[in-house]
Short mmCIF file of N, CA, C and O in Angstrom, two decimals:
data_model
loop_
_atom_site.label_atom_id
_atom_site.label_comp_id
_atom_site.label_asym_id
_atom_site.label_seq_id
_atom_site.Cartn_x
_atom_site.Cartn_y
_atom_site.Cartn_z
N MET X 85 140.97 89.25 133.09
CA MET X 85 139.74 88.65 134.17
C MET X 85 139.97 89.48 135.52
O MET X 85 141.18 89.73 136.30
N ASP X 86 138.67 89.82 136.22
CA ASP X 86 138.89 90.75 136.98
C ASP X 86 138.73 90.06 138.59
O ASP X 86 138.33 88.37 138.14
N TYR X 87 138.72 90.26 139.75
CA TYR X 87 138.45 89.36 141.29
C TYR X 87 137.55 88.45 141.25
O TYR X 87 137.65 87.23 141.70
N GLY X 88 136.10 89.24 140.69
CA GLY X 88 134.92 88.85 140.68
C GLY X 88 134.86 87.25 139.64
O GLY X 88 134.52 85.37 140.03
N ASP X 89 135.39 87.42 138.63
CA ASP X 89 135.76 86.09 137.41
C ASP X 89 136.14 85.00 138.34
O ASP X 89 136.24 83.96 137.76
N LYS X 90 137.80 85.60 138.90
CA LYS X 90 138.44 84.59 139.22
C LYS X 90 138.16 83.79 140.42
O LYS X 90 137.78 82.50 140.70
N LEU X 91 137.50 84.35 141.47
CA LEU X 91 136.55 83.64 142.04
C LEU X 91 135.14 82.47 141.62
O LEU X 91 135.30 81.60 142.02
N PHE X 92 134.96 83.03 140.81
CA PHE X 92 133.78 81.81 139.83
C PHE X 92 134.32 81.17 139.45
O PHE X 92 134.09 79.93 139.75
N TRP X 93 135.76 81.30 138.84
CA TRP X 93 136.05 80.12 138.15
C TRP X 93 136.98 79.45 138.92
O TRP X 93 137.15 78.31 138.84
N LEU X 94 137.29 80.03 140.14
CA LEU X 94 137.90 79.09 141.48
C LEU X 94 136.79 77.86 141.75
O LEU X 94 136.96 76.63 142.17
N SER X 95 135.34 78.72 141.90
CA SER X 95 134.32 77.85 142.41
C SER X 95 134.17 76.71 141.11
O SER X 95 133.57 75.76 141.73
N VAL X 96 134.53 76.81 140.14
CA VAL X 96 133.60 75.86 139.52
C VAL X 96 134.99 74.82 139.51
O VAL X 96 135.12 73.83 139.62
N VAL X 97 136.46 75.15 139.69
CA VAL X 97 137.13 74.26 140.21
C VAL X 97 136.88 73.16 141.16
O VAL X 97 136.95 72.35 140.84
N ILE X 98 136.87 73.74 142.45
CA ILE X 98 136.01 73.17 143.30
C ILE X 98 135.19 72.36 142.85
O ILE X 98 135.02 71.27 143.51
N GLN X 99 134.10 72.77 142.78
CA GLN X 99 132.99 72.55 142.05
C GLN X 99 133.14 70.91 141.53
O GLN X 99 132.92 69.66 141.39
N ARG X 100 133.86 70.76 140.39
CA ARG X 100 134.51 70.26 139.77
C ARG X 100 135.02 68.92 139.90
O ARG X 100 134.86 68.08 140.29
N LYS X 101 135.92 69.15 140.84
CA LYS X 101 136.67 68.24 141.80
C LYS X 101 136.26 67.28 142.72
O LYS X 101 135.91 66.34 142.63
N TYR X 102 135.17 68.54 143.82
CA TYR X 102 134.35 67.74 144.32
C TYR X 102 133.40 66.59 143.62
O TYR X 102 132.95 65.51 144.21
N ALA X 103 133.14 67.16 142.84
CA ALA X 103 131.81 66.33 142.12
C ALA X 103 132.64 64.86 141.63
O ALA X 103 131.75 63.87 141.32
N GLU X 104 133.52 64.87 141.06
CA GLU X 104 134.71 63.90 140.49
C GLU X 104 134.20 63.01 141.97
O GLU X 104 134.76 61.22 141.44
N ILE X 105 135.10 63.23 142.95
CA ILE X 105 134.86 62.53 144.14
C ILE X 105 133.85 61.95 144.65
O ILE X 105 134.19 60.83 144.52
N CYS X 106 132.62 63.03 144.10
CA CYS X 106 131.82 62.01 145.37
C CYS X 106 131.50 61.08 144.05
O CYS X 106 130.58 60.22 144.13
N ALA X 107 131.63 61.35 142.40
CA ALA X 107 131.00 60.14 141.70
C ALA X 107 131.47 59.07 141.88
O ALA X 107 131.15 57.38 141.44
N GLU X 108 132.63 58.98 142.76
CA GLU X 108 133.32 57.95 142.55
C GLU X 108 133.27 56.90 143.82
O GLU X 108 133.25 55.84 143.77
N PHE X 109 131.67 57.65 144.91
CA PHE X 109 131.42 56.80 145.96
C PHE X 109 130.10 57.07 145.37
O PHE X 109 128.72 56.40 146.18
N ASP X 110 129.23 56.44 144.37
CA ASP X 110 128.29 56.69 143.48
C ASP X 110 126.99 57.67 144.26
O ASP X 110 126.21 57.86 144.50
N LEU X 111 127.58 58.99 144.40
CA LEU X 111 126.71 60.16 145.20
C LEU X 111 126.73 61.97 144.41
O LEU X 111 127.94 61.63 143.55
N THR X 112 125.66 61.99 144.63
CA THR X 112 125.90 63.40 143.93
C THR X 112 126.20 64.19 145.22
O THR X 112 126.59 64.23 146.16
N PRO X 113 126.67 65.69 144.42
CA PRO X 113 127.58 66.53 145.49
C PRO X 113 126.49 66.37 146.69
O PRO X 113 127.46 66.49 147.93
N SER X 114 124.87 66.65 146.51
CA SER X 114 124.50 67.34 147.10
C SER X 114 124.19 66.11 148.27
O SER X 114 124.34 66.75 149.39
N GLN X 115 124.18 64.68 147.96
CA GLN X 115 124.29 63.54 148.68
C GLN X 115 125.10 63.39 149.79
O GLN X 115 125.51 63.47 150.93
N ALA X 116 126.31 63.60 149.18
CA ALA X 116 127.60 63.50 149.97
C ALA X 116 128.12 64.86 150.98
O ALA X 116 127.84 64.47 151.95
N THR X 117 127.36 66.27 150.55
CA THR X 117 127.42 67.18 151.43
C THR X 117 126.62 66.79 152.44
O THR X 117 126.69 66.76 153.80
N LEU X 118 125.53 66.43 152.26
CA LEU X 118 124.58 65.72 153.68
C LEU X 118 125.21 64.79 154.22
O LEU X 118 125.49 64.95 155.36
N LEU X 119 125.67 63.58 154.14
CA LEU X 119 126.17 63.01 154.49
C LEU X 119 127.68 62.91 155.27
O LEU X 119 127.80 62.90 156.44
N CYS X 120 127.98 64.10 154.72
CA CYS X 120 129.26 64.46 155.69
C CYS X 120 128.89 65.60 156.65
O CYS X 120 129.63 65.83 157.72
N ALA X 121 127.47 66.54 156.60
CA ALA X 121 127.12 67.14 157.63
C ALA X 121 126.68 66.49 158.84
O ALA X 121 126.54 67.28 159.56
N VAL X 122 126.27 65.21 158.34
CA VAL X 122 125.68 64.59 159.70
C VAL X 122 125.98 63.73 160.00
O VAL X 122 126.35 62.55 160.84
N ARG X 123 127.46 63.09 159.63
CA ARG X 123 127.92 61.94 159.51
C ARG X 123 128.50 61.40 161.08
O ARG X 123 128.47 60.66 161.63
N ASN X 124 128.71 63.28 161.88
CA ASN X 124 129.57 62.66 163.30
C ASN X 124 128.17 62.53 164.63
O ASN X 124 128.24 62.30 165.18
N GLU X 125 126.96 63.82 163.83
CA GLU X 125 125.91 63.88 164.92
C GLU X 125 124.83 64.04 164.36
O GLU X 125 124.79 65.18 163.44
N PRO X 126 123.52 63.73 164.41
CA PRO X 126 122.36 63.98 163.99
C PRO X 126 122.32 66.16 164.44
O PRO X 126 122.65 66.56 165.43
N ARG X 127 121.23 66.06 163.01
CA ARG X 127 121.39 67.76 162.96
C ARG X 127 119.64 67.96 162.98
O ARG X 127 119.07 67.51 162.42
N GLN X 128 119.60 69.49 163.66
CA GLN X 128 118.01 69.46 162.97
C GLN X 128 117.98 69.82 161.71
O GLN X 128 118.76 70.59 160.89
N MET X 129 116.76 69.15 161.25
CA MET X 129 116.69 70.10 159.58
C MET X 129 116.40 71.30 159.37
O MET X 129 117.33 72.02 158.38
N ALA X 130 115.81 72.12 159.76
CA ALA X 130 115.71 73.67 159.68
C ALA X 130 116.99 73.74 159.69
O ALA X 130 117.22 74.86 159.41
N ASP X 131 117.75 73.56 160.77
CA ASP X 131 119.21 74.65 161.23
C ASP X 131 120.02 74.03 159.92
O ASP X 131 121.05 74.74 159.26
N LEU X 132 120.04 72.39 159.79
CA LEU X 132 120.77 72.17 158.57
C LEU X 132 120.48 72.63 157.02
O LEU X 132 121.47 73.29 156.58
N ALA X 133 119.36 73.17 157.22
CA ALA X 133 119.05 73.35 156.01
C ALA X 133 119.47 75.22 155.59
O ALA X 133 119.97 75.54 154.36
N ALA X 134 119.24 75.89 156.74
CA ALA X 134 120.00 77.37 156.94
C ALA X 134 121.17 77.34 156.45
O ALA X 134 121.79 77.95 155.80
N ALA X 135 122.29 75.99 157.09
CA ALA X 135 123.74 76.43 157.30
C ALA X 135 124.43 75.67 155.39
O ALA X 135 125.03 76.80 155.14
N LEU X 136 122.81 74.82 154.78
CA LEU X 136 123.48 74.44 153.51
C LEU X 136 122.99 75.50 152.57
O LEU X 136 123.14 75.10 151.14
N GLY X 137 122.48 76.64 153.13
CA GLY X 137 121.56 77.32 152.13
C GLY X 137 120.56 76.48 150.99
O GLY X 137 120.21 76.99 149.99
N MET X 138 119.44 76.18 151.77
CA MET X 138 118.63 75.36 151.02
C MET X 138 117.47 75.60 151.49
O MET X 138 116.97 75.89 152.62
N THR X 139 116.58 76.05 150.78
CA THR X 139 115.32 75.68 151.40
C THR X 139 114.88 74.72 152.09
O THR X 139 115.04 73.20 151.56
N LYS X 140 113.48 74.52 153.22
CA LYS X 140 113.43 73.17 153.65
C LYS X 140 112.62 71.99 153.04
O LYS X 140 112.68 71.00 153.35
N ASN X 141 112.01 72.57 151.68
CA ASN X 141 111.30 71.84 151.03
C ASN X 141 112.20 71.14 149.93
O ASN X 141 112.21 69.26 150.13
N ALA X 142 113.19 71.93 149.67
CA ALA X 142 114.82 71.32 149.01
C ALA X 142 115.30 70.45 149.42
O ALA X 142 115.66 69.32 149.22
N LEU X 143 115.75 70.69 150.84
CA LEU X 143 116.45 69.92 151.88
C LEU X 143 115.63 68.39 152.11
O LEU X 143 116.35 67.01 152.13
N SER X 144 114.36 68.90 152.64
CA SER X 144 113.40 67.24 152.55
C SER X 144 113.64 66.36 151.30
O SER X 144 113.35 65.17 151.51
N GLN X 145 113.58 66.75 150.03
CA GLN X 145 113.36 65.87 148.81
C GLN X 145 114.69 65.39 148.68
O GLN X 145 114.91 64.05 148.23
N LEU X 146 116.06 66.19 149.04
CA LEU X 146 117.42 65.35 149.51
C LEU X 146 117.22 64.41 150.42
O LEU X 146 117.57 62.99 150.18
N VAL X 147 116.67 64.67 151.26
CA VAL X 147 117.12 63.47 152.45
C VAL X 147 116.12 62.56 152.14
O VAL X 147 116.27 61.02 151.75
N ASP X 148 114.95 62.43 151.23
CA ASP X 148 114.23 61.46 150.68
C ASP X 148 114.83 60.78 150.14
O ASP X 148 114.48 59.45 149.89
N ARG X 149 115.82 61.42 148.93
CA ARG X 149 116.42 60.41 147.56
C ARG X 149 117.80 59.74 148.79
O ARG X 149 117.85 58.62 148.13
N THR X 150 118.12 59.98 149.71
CA THR X 150 119.21 59.86 149.74
C THR X 150 119.01 58.80 151.54
O THR X 150 119.71 57.68 151.60
N ALA X 151 117.51 58.63 151.41
CA ALA X 151 117.08 57.98 152.52
C ALA X 151 116.64 56.46 151.96
O ALA X 151 116.49 55.49 152.52
N ARG X 152 116.10 57.00 150.96
CA ARG X 152 115.67 55.49 149.87
C ARG X 152 117.17 54.71 149.70
O ARG X 152 116.70 53.58 149.54
N ARG X 153 118.49 55.03 149.76
CA ARG X 153 119.45 54.70 149.41
C ARG X 153 120.05 54.03 151.39
O ARG X 153 121.02 53.42 151.29
N GLU X 154 118.59 54.41 152.56
CA GLU X 154 119.18 53.81 153.53
C GLU X 154 120.02 54.65 153.88
O GLU X 154 121.49 53.70 154.98
N LEU X 155 121.11 55.50 153.59
CA LEU X 155 121.88 56.20 154.46
C LEU X 155 122.03 57.78 155.11
O LEU X 155 122.75 58.03 156.00
N VAL X 156 120.43 57.90 155.56
CA VAL X 156 120.16 58.79 156.43
C VAL X 156 118.71 58.13 156.88
O VAL X 156 118.18 57.77 156.40
N GLY X 157 118.14 59.02 158.06
CA GLY X 157 117.26 58.67 158.37
C GLY X 157 116.49 59.81 159.60
O GLY X 157 117.52 60.72 159.81
N ARG X 158 115.21 60.05 159.17
CA ARG X 158 114.83 61.26 160.61
C ARG X 158 113.93 61.00 161.78
O ARG X 158 113.26 59.46 161.57
N THR X 159 113.86 61.50 162.66
CA THR X 159 113.26 61.38 163.78
C THR X 159 112.80 62.15 163.92
O THR X 159 113.20 63.60 164.51
N SER X 160 112.57 61.90 165.68
CA SER X 160 111.63 63.35 165.89
C SER X 160 112.78 64.06 167.73
O SER X 160 113.36 62.94 167.70
N SER X 161 112.81 64.96 167.56
CA SER X 161 113.75 65.66 169.00
C SER X 161 112.80 65.10 170.05
O SER X 161 111.99 64.87 170.29
N GLU X 162 114.07 64.69 170.94
CA GLU X 162 113.31 64.08 172.39
C GLU X 162 112.60 65.36 173.10
O GLU X 162 112.00 65.12 174.03
N GLN X 163 112.98 66.29 172.62
CA GLN X 163 113.20 67.41 173.92
C GLN X 163 111.53 68.44 172.83
O GLN X 163 111.05 68.82 174.06
N ASP X 164 111.62 68.11 171.64
CA ASP X 164 110.38 68.67 171.36
C ASP X 164 109.97 68.04 170.09
O ASP X 164 110.73 67.85 168.64
N ARG X 165 109.09 67.30 169.85
CA ARG X 165 108.65 66.41 168.86
C ARG X 165 108.54 67.10 167.52
O ARG X 165 108.41 66.09 166.56
N ARG X 166 108.20 68.45 167.49
CA ARG X 166 107.82 69.03 166.04
C ARG X 166 109.43 69.33 165.61
O ARG X 166 108.78 69.89 164.34
N VAL X 167 110.27 69.39 166.11
CA VAL X 167 111.62 69.65 165.58
C VAL X 167 112.13 68.06 165.16
O VAL X 167 111.91 66.72 165.53
N VAL X 168 112.77 67.96 163.51
CA VAL X 168 112.82 66.51 162.63
C VAL X 168 114.58 66.67 162.78
O VAL X 168 115.42 67.57 162.37
N MET X 169 114.87 65.77 163.46
CA MET X 169 116.54 65.10 163.40
C MET X 169 116.78 64.73 162.26
O MET X 169 115.83 63.58 162.16
N LEU X 170 117.53 65.05 161.59
CA LEU X 170 118.44 63.77 160.64
C LEU X 170 119.78 63.55 161.01
O LEU X 170 120.71 63.95 161.68
N SER X 171 119.93 62.00 160.87
CA SER X 171 120.97 61.35 161.28
C SER X 171 121.26 60.41 160.25
O SER X 171 120.89 59.87 159.43
N ALA X 172 122.52 60.26 160.26
CA ALA X 172 123.60 59.09 159.22
C ALA X 172 123.14 57.62 159.73
O ALA X 172 122.85 57.69 161.06
N THR X 173 122.62 56.63 158.85
CA THR X 173 122.65 55.20 159.41
C THR X 173 123.77 55.00 159.30
O THR X 173 125.00 55.22 159.49
N PRO X 174 123.91 53.91 160.11
CA PRO X 174 125.85 53.43 159.65
C PRO X 174 126.21 53.09 158.35
O PRO X 174 127.19 53.47 158.56
N ALA X 175 125.33 52.45 157.65
CA ALA X 175 126.12 52.50 156.62
C ALA X 175 126.18 54.64 155.59
O ALA X 175 127.38 54.30 155.10
N GLY X 176 125.38 55.04 156.38
CA GLY X 176 125.65 56.37 155.76
C GLY X 176 126.99 56.95 156.32
O GLY X 176 127.81 58.07 155.83
N LYS X 177 127.36 56.51 157.70
CA LYS X 177 127.86 57.00 158.63
C LYS X 177 129.71 56.88 157.80
O LYS X 177 130.38 57.74 157.52
N THR X 178 129.56 55.45 157.30
CA THR X 178 130.69 54.76 156.97
C THR X 178 130.98 55.40 155.51
O THR X 178 131.94 56.39 155.36
N LEU X 179 130.15 55.91 154.88
CA LEU X 179 130.39 56.80 153.65
C LEU X 179 130.42 57.79 153.74
O LEU X 179 131.49 58.34 152.99
N GLY X 180 129.82 58.56 154.62
CA GLY X 180 130.10 59.99 154.63
C GLY X 180 131.62 60.22 155.24
O GLY X 180 132.25 61.14 154.80
N GLU X 181 132.00 59.39 155.92
CA GLU X 181 133.55 59.63 156.80
C GLU X 181 134.18 59.10 155.42
O GLU X 181 135.69 59.69 155.11
N ALA X 182 133.84 58.01 154.83
CA ALA X 182 134.80 57.71 153.79
C ALA X 182 135.10 58.89 152.45
O ALA X 182 136.27 59.36 151.93
N VAL X 183 133.88 59.73 151.95
CA VAL X 183 133.97 60.92 151.39
C VAL X 183 134.62 61.63 151.95
O VAL X 183 135.30 62.72 151.29
N TYR X 184 134.28 62.12 153.34
CA TYR X 184 134.92 63.68 153.73
C TYR X 184 136.45 63.35 153.94
O TYR X 184 137.41 64.26 153.38
N THR X 185 136.85 62.12 154.19
CA THR X 185 138.40 61.93 154.03
C THR X 185 139.21 62.15 152.57
O THR X 185 140.29 62.33 152.78
N GLU X 186 138.46 61.49 151.65
CA GLU X 186 138.84 61.69 150.32
C GLU X 186 139.06 62.86 150.14
O GLU X 186 139.86 63.50 149.28
N VAL X 187 137.68 63.80 150.42
CA VAL X 187 137.88 65.38 150.01
C VAL X 187 139.10 66.00 150.40
O VAL X 187 139.24 67.09 150.15
N ALA X 188 139.07 65.61 152.07
CA ALA X 188 140.15 66.60 152.36
C ALA X 188 141.41 65.73 152.20
O ALA X 188 142.35 67.17 151.73
N LYS X 189 141.58 65.29 151.30
CA LYS X 189 143.00 64.71 150.64
C LYS X 189 143.55 65.10 149.64
O LYS X 189 144.38 65.54 149.00
N ARG X 190 142.35 64.81 148.75
CA ARG X 190 142.03 65.46 147.49
C ARG X 190 142.16 66.44 146.57
O ARG X 190 142.58 67.50 145.71
N LEU X 191 140.89 67.36 147.73
CA LEU X 191 140.44 68.88 146.88
C LEU X 191 141.97 69.31 147.34
O LEU X 191 141.89 70.71 146.40
N PRO X 192 142.47 69.88 148.14
CA PRO X 192 144.16 70.78 148.11
C PRO X 192 144.64 70.32 146.69
O PRO X 192 145.44 70.85 146.47
N GLU X 193 144.12 69.36 146.03
CA GLU X 193 144.96 69.18 144.35
C GLU X 193 145.16 70.61 143.53
O GLU X 193 145.99 70.23 142.89
N ILE X 194 144.13 70.94 143.49
CA ILE X 194 143.69 72.11 142.45
C ILE X 194 144.50 72.96 143.09
O ILE X 194 145.03 73.88 142.35
N ALA X 195 145.29 72.88 143.98
CA ALA X 195 146.70 73.71 144.28
C ALA X 195 147.61 73.46 144.28
O ALA X 195 149.06 74.11 143.92
N ARG X 196 148.08 72.16 143.61
CA ARG X 196 149.34 72.07 143.25
C ARG X 196 150.01 72.20 142.19
O ARG X 196 151.07 71.94 142.49
N ASN X 197 149.30 73.44 141.48
CA ASN X 197 150.25 74.09 140.13
C ASN X 197 151.40 75.56 141.12
O ASN X 197 151.72 75.83 140.12
N ILE X 198 150.69 75.46 142.60
CA ILE X 198 151.29 76.93 143.24
C ILE X 198 152.28 76.76 143.43
O ILE X 198 152.36 75.37 144.45
N GLY X 199 153.40 77.34 144.05
CA GLY X 199 154.39 77.39 145.44
C GLY X 199 154.14 77.06 146.58
O GLY X 199 152.49 77.25 146.46
N ALA X 200 155.11 76.42 147.37
CA ALA X 200 154.59 76.03 148.31
C ALA X 200 154.37 77.58 149.89
O ALA X 200 152.98 77.65 150.49
N ASP X 201 154.90 78.54 149.07
CA ASP X 201 154.38 79.81 149.84
C ASP X 201 153.25 80.28 149.83
O ASP X 201 152.25 80.30 150.77
N ASP X 202 153.17 79.60 148.02
CA ASP X 202 151.26 80.30 147.91
C ASP X 202 150.31 79.31 148.32
O ASP X 202 149.08 79.84 148.94
N GLN X 203 150.50 77.96 148.64
CA GLN X 203 149.87 76.87 149.08
C GLN X 203 149.62 76.88 150.71
O GLN X 203 147.98 77.34 150.82
N ARG X 204 150.40 77.79 151.20
CA ARG X 204 150.34 77.96 152.67
C ARG X 204 149.88 79.42 153.15
O ARG X 204 148.43 79.41 153.77
N ASP X 205 149.86 80.39 152.22
CA ASP X 205 148.71 81.86 151.98
C ASP X 205 146.98 80.97 151.79
O ASP X 205 146.50 81.72 152.06
N PHE X 206 147.44 80.44 150.75
CA PHE X 206 145.81 79.95 149.96
C PHE X 206 145.24 79.29 151.67
O PHE X 206 144.11 79.18 151.63
N GLU X 207 145.66 78.42 151.96
CA GLU X 207 145.30 77.46 153.25
C GLU X 207 144.72 78.44 154.02
O GLU X 207 143.77 78.38 154.96
N ARG X 208 145.62 79.59 154.43
CA ARG X 208 145.23 80.52 155.48
C ARG X 208 144.17 81.21 154.88
O ARG X 208 143.31 81.21 155.75
N VAL X 209 144.13 81.74 153.75
CA VAL X 209 143.11 82.35 153.23
C VAL X 209 141.75 81.62 153.55
O VAL X 209 140.76 81.53 154.11
N ALA X 210 141.51 80.52 152.94
CA ALA X 210 140.83 79.68 152.75
C ALA X 210 140.03 79.55 154.04
O ALA X 210 139.00 79.35 154.85
N THR X 211 141.40 79.42 154.99
CA THR X 211 140.39 79.40 156.19
C THR X 211 139.88 79.94 157.42
O THR X 211 138.75 80.06 157.98
N ALA X 212 140.27 81.18 157.19
CA ALA X 212 139.68 82.36 157.38
C ALA X 212 138.23 82.87 156.93
O ALA X 212 137.99 83.32 157.22
N ILE X 213 137.99 82.39 155.91
CA ILE X 213 136.94 82.72 155.23
C ILE X 213 136.15 81.40 155.48
O ILE X 213 134.76 81.85 155.40
N VAL X 214 135.80 80.67 156.17
CA VAL X 214 135.22 79.51 155.84
C VAL X 214 135.09 79.91 157.88
O VAL X 214 133.88 80.29 158.36
N ASP X 215 136.48 80.58 158.79
CA ASP X 215 135.84 80.73 159.65
C ASP X 215 134.95 81.76 160.25
O ASP X 215 134.41 82.08 161.11
N THR X 216 134.84 82.92 159.24
CA THR X 216 134.03 84.26 159.45
C THR X 216 132.92 83.91 158.37
O THR X 216 132.41 85.23 158.45
N SER X 217 132.08 82.83 158.22
CA SER X 217 131.26 82.60 157.12
C SER X 217 130.01 82.39 158.03
O SER X 217 130.54 81.95 159.74
N ASP X 218 129.06 82.12 157.53
CA ASP X 218 127.91 81.94 158.66
C ASP X 218 127.39 80.48 158.31
O ASP X 218 126.12 80.25 158.48
N LEU X 219 128.10 79.82 157.85
CA LEU X 219 128.12 78.16 157.96
C LEU X 219 127.60 77.74 159.40
O LEU X 219 126.85 76.65 159.07
N THR X 220 127.81 78.07 160.42
CA THR X 220 127.39 77.58 161.70
C THR X 220 126.15 77.55 162.00
O THR X 220 125.30 78.47 161.37
N SER X 221 125.42 76.64 162.84
CA SER X 221 123.78 76.97 163.27
C SER X 221 123.95 77.04 164.41
O SER X 221 124.49 76.88 165.06
N PRO X 222 122.29 77.44 164.63
CA PRO X 222 122.62 77.87 166.02
C PRO X 222 122.47 76.60 167.16
O PRO X 222 123.06 76.85 168.07
N THR X 223 122.16 75.54 166.42
CA THR X 223 122.37 74.41 167.44
C THR X 223 124.06 73.79 167.36
O THR X 223 124.00 72.54 168.28
N SER X 224 125.29 74.23 166.87
CA SER X 224 125.94 73.47 166.61
C SER X 224 127.65 74.76 166.29
O SER X 224 127.26 75.79 166.51
N SER X 225 127.79 74.96 167.44
CA SER X 225 129.36 75.26 167.49
C SER X 225 130.11 75.08 165.97
O SER X 225 131.08 75.81 166.31
N GLN X 226 129.87 74.15 165.53
CA GLN X 226 130.94 73.55 164.86
C GLN X 226 130.61 74.09 163.25
O GLN X 226 129.29 73.38 162.78
N PRO X 227 130.92 73.71 162.00
CA PRO X 227 130.14 74.35 160.64
C PRO X 227 129.80 72.68 160.45
O PRO X 227 130.41 71.83 160.56
N PRO X 228 129.16 72.43 159.67
CA PRO X 228 128.40 71.67 159.06
C PRO X 228 130.14 70.81 158.47
O PRO X 228 130.75 71.44 157.70
N SER X 229 130.09 69.66 158.41
CA SER X 229 131.80 69.17 158.03
C SER X 229 131.44 68.71 156.73
O SER X 229 130.84 67.81 155.95
N THR X 230 131.83 70.09 155.98
CA THR X 230 131.27 69.82 154.24
C THR X 230 132.40 69.98 153.62
O THR X 230 133.19 70.88 154.50
N PRO X 231 132.97 69.62 152.51
CA PRO X 231 134.60 70.21 151.54
C PRO X 231 134.54 71.35 151.48
O PRO X 231 133.77 71.27 151.43
#
């Protein structure tokens, strides 16, 4: 396997572990990502769609499904009524925080079979990749809090 193949399979390993954790909370991975992204503060729908790599329509459908579970809500921005803000409900904030905590605790298990030095290198490289990616949105200095 070449480097591209390894990265593909690494993404599969990460996605499988993430899906397993999400299922324990009765959430789809997309719903969990959404909750984690808005658990600390409201975010503009357009910015969130861009940060998550989704179309506005796809995000709107995801929000609809998640809102039916009373985990997120939409509001108009106080500064510009045309801007739709998305925030977690109290139940969504609690669930989003629980999912985020569990993912942060358990996702590193994917590296459990490599040595301590390799684990530190993996953490350093993963951090560098995320820190230099385009995950940040124009309205936030932080990437969406997604695992």
